[in-house]
Amino acid sequence: MAYITGASMINIDRHYDKSIRRLASDAVFKLDSSSVENVDYVIVASSISYLQEPQLDLASYIASALGLRNARAFNVEAGEVSGATAVLMAKSLVDSRLASKVLVVGVDKLSNYPSAVTYKHISLLNDSESESLYSIGLGGIAGILMRLYMETYKVDRLTLAYWPALMHSNAKLNPYAMLRFTITPEKVLDAMPIADPITLLDTFPIGDGAAALVVESKPRDALAEIVAVESAVGYPSITLSPDPLRIDSLELAYSRLTEKLDLKRIDVIELHDSYTISAILQLESLRLAERGKAAEAVANGYFTVNGDGPVVNPSGGLKARGHPIGATSVYQVAEVASQIAGIFPGLKVPDAKSGLVVSVNGFGSNSYVVYLRGVE
Amino acid sequence: MAYITGASMINIDRHYDKSIRRLASDAVFKLDSSSVENVDYVIVASSISYLQEPQLDLASYIASALGLRNARAFNVEAGEVSGATAVLMAKSLVDSRLASKVLVVGVDKLSNYPSAVTYKHISLLNDSESESLYSIGLGGIAGILMRLYMETYKVDRLTLAYWPALMHSNAKLNPYAMLRFTITPEKVLDAMPIADPITLLDTFPIGDGAAALVVESKPRDALAEIVAVESAVGYPSITLSPDPLRIDSLELAYSRLTEKLDLKRIDVIELHDSYTISAILQLESLRLAERGKAAEAVANGYFTVNGDGPVVNPSGGLKARGHPIGATSVYQVAEVASQIAGIFPGLKVPDAKSGLVVSVNGFGSNSYVVYLRGVE
Amino acid sequence: MLSKSPPVVWRSRIYRYRLIGCKCKNCGRVHYPPASACPYCSSRDLEEVELPRVGKVLSYSIVYAVDSDARERSPVILGLIDLGVTRIIAEITDANPEDIKIGSQLEAVFRRIGEDGETGVIIYGLKFRPVI
Amino acid sequence: MLSKSPPVVWRSRIYRYRLIGCKCKNCGRVHYPPASACPYCSSRDLEEVELPRVGKVLSYSIVYAVDSDARERSPVILGLIDLGVTRIIAEITDANPEDIKIGSQLEAVFRRIGEDGETGVIIYGLKFRPVI
Ligand SMILES: [Zn+2]
Ligand SMILES: [Zn+2]
């Protein structure tokens, strides 16, 4: 059994003045100093930093720079699902008794280069033997999927704009969010097109971030238990997927989770809304809405604190909290654990007892789900 | 308990015609096809490929390309110790019962760019905030250490040349080795200087490689048991180390291993001889020779099949087998497991029942030891 | 194109110059680009096949936020193109955004894809244009 | 220098331009470059200090196989230099290899370190030269 006994985050921003090690120490040093004593392993989740601020064996250098002399260290890289993978590894090390305390540090850097270069780095989340070979980034694929969704299910663009509006509304209360201002759905349509039908307000801002988790075998003072982490690999490209509007890997990962557990109730979810269409497809893959109906459910407030569904992305999501690629799912797990512990400093989900983190690389080449529950 | 039930390697070379995925499939497809059925996790160990052939979330793309649709996947990156870290993770997943079968794939690419660019990529194994910021590569540091060793212990250059000569002699029998020709110690001194007092024959050749291991919870038909994997982080640079001729991280990792286990006997060792001086310092850190005496012991044949010590690097080592950075310690583990099973196709260590893999990033920023034992 | 190492460019030339995919001898399905095993049934028994050079638009996007390699030709029209035996995502050329509709017929043409400023390596490959 | 992103170059300027390390207020030891915690006792209570600009050679290497950034000035002499409070590895300049001995006295000088062909960013920093 593995428990989260500490969680910290820094605000996501373009931290031009901070190296990747400094971002990591800013997050780790916000933890109680006793909670980083006797750490057996430091697992770093970082992805795009390999291109933005190259350092091989990054984790050992981070452990040293943080003064964690007695720790063992390694980096997990799995693109946008890196953080969830690091949490899995932490649970595995604790469950196997190879460790009793693991520090997970999600940290990534996107602001070391101008945006056009950073987009190029981000495009490497796609298959380098097909999409990124042709300079095809995430945005273009998201645009293709969004148009396909709109045509297939006859959903209009404005209905799909309620998602980013909700995310900005939620992020306004989150001190660690990058974009803390509200927008209307209409404003999403008026924003600069980046990959028509997608506009700038359908996607995440470019920002750096770091978040840390302490994972231990002891439930004392824990924020939440890591009940299970499941995952699945998917098709490398949407071109191979029998139905590109289904995220097969997420459906498989989630079914692996529900086969093991009786998930009667999920109070809060943080999912991977790298684009508006990503959020919509994930909600449908989790069966929180029928196919073609998720955007309408969002527009009707189903996933808000006052709605009938689980509260989704009270943090503001990738859209407004931000998306420091390899660090993002560490933020998500920290947020859900804090909600369950009742200490999330932003929009609170009243009486949350369980929560789910959904992390997806690209549009489904790899998907992870992390299920957390309160400690009795 | 975790067992190695399959191991495969491809020959290390400049495989200009093969992508990283092809190298991986060449190694994996050499395993019995039944042994990759029902793989729960694919753990990829790859490091310098992030710079040579960038692909984020590489492991999920490799799993897909290999047809491992039901596997989960992630990449472990820890520079030169990536492979040993992947083996640790495989053991942890099996020990925690999160998996019953794990495929470890070590694969790395060094031949996608001219050597001068590849050296630059390799220099990122050093601390990017000190050494590699100033274009200081591994060779220069090795040269500094070798001169310091020669001065401190009054060891002459020719005595230090018996190591590469032994490695070439061993590699001649290894079908997967990159350099399969013998050299004399004198020839090492005559070779082109690369970082005086180091010559080209003191270090590893630039080559690509891939090796695979199947790790399972069942001992049936196993080559060897993974008894323990230990590690430690060290100083980020030799400038901070109280004694640069001691590899503190390796001493700590090894003491963590010997505290847990009674290592009466080690029959075969594969250690990390990225440079001649690396091998010498590692032999002394493991107390297989007194300080300042390892080179002499090597020259006297102590670590050969006919010597009194354990047989060290029957594969030919990094020096002559080759050193595909993130894949190397997967080769080492495959070699030691094959020796224990009596099926290593090169120089055989008669009646080997136990073995040790030593993996070091740079000159000690991170060190791993893997202890393997035969299955009764 | 990101990794413009000469061996990478050289290795990918065949499936960039011609539409070479793989057909699975076990399940009969086709995939592109060639992989080591079938993405549908995991069989390793594959044969290379040339894909049809005509197809129709399943969906598309007009991309303004292009990466630094393609900046000069922004916006880029990207199409998800149904080739019958499989699908492909490719750049649509010789067309204005308003000419493209779902269902439009396209054909493959050989074009310059990009160039690496540092090494001078020029990348060629296939794009698709409307069938008139 | 590898990552020549303008923010990376800018961030590292202070410890490249001057020898700024950190002194630990707990154990008193000095380290370079500055880290977030003391590498010896893990204390986070550190103060920036300027390191001595003179030192002596503990060991050195004459590097012929330099990476692509430094090719024009090969061979490069690298020294492990004892500054008293800590050590540093740096390039030794204004000297022929045969002038350098273990124990030689050196002093820091401000020099051009390298340039990025693509962005044109020029990197300056410290090297060491023999004290005459
Ligand atoms: Zn098939
Ligand atoms: Zn101290």
Coordinates of N, CA and C and ligand atoms in Angstrom, one line a residue, chain D residues 23-31 37-46, ligand 2:
Chain D
K23 N 29.0 29.2 -0.1 CA 29.6 28.8 1.1 C 28.5 28.3 2.0
C24 N 28.6 27.2 2.6 CA 27.6 26.6 3.5 C 27.7 27.2 4.9
K25 N 26.6 27.8 5.4 CA 26.7 28.4 6.7 C 26.7 27.3 7.8
N26 N 26.4 26.1 7.5 CA 26.3 25.0 8.5 C 27.7 24.4 8.6
C27 N 28.3 23.9 7.5 CA 29.6 23.2 7.6 C 30.8 24.0 7.2
G28 N 30.5 25.1 6.6 CA 31.6 26.0 6.2 C 32.3 25.7 4.9
R29 N 31.8 24.6 4.2 CA 32.5 24.2 3.0 C 32.0 25.0 1.8
V30 N 32.8 25.1 0.8 CA 32.5 25.9 -0.4 C 32.3 25.0 -1.6
H31 N 31.3 25.2 -2.4 CA 31.1 24.5 -3.6 C 30.9 25.4 -4.8
A37 N 21.5 23.2 -2.4 CA 21.8 22.7 -1.0 C 23.3 22.4 -1.0
C38 N 23.9 22.3 0.1 CA 25.3 22.0 0.3 C 25.5 20.5 -0.1
P39 N 26.5 20.3 -1.0 CA 26.7 18.9 -1.4 C 27.4 18.0 -0.3
Y40 N 27.9 18.7 0.8 CA 28.6 18.0 1.8 C 27.6 17.7 3.0
C41 N 26.8 18.6 3.4 CA 26.0 18.4 4.6 C 24.5 18.6 4.3
S42 N 24.1 18.9 3.1 CA 22.7 19.0 2.7 C 22.0 20.3 3.2
S43 N 22.7 21.1 3.9 CA 22.1 22.3 4.4 C 21.7 23.2 3.3
R44 N 20.5 23.9 3.5 CA 20.1 24.9 2.4 C 20.5 26.3 2.8
D45 N 21.2 26.4 3.9 CA 21.6 27.7 4.4 C 22.9 28.1 3.8
L46 N 22.9 28.7 2.6 CA 24.1 29.0 1.8 C 24.3 30.5 1.6
Ligands
ZN2 ZN 27.4 22.2 4.4

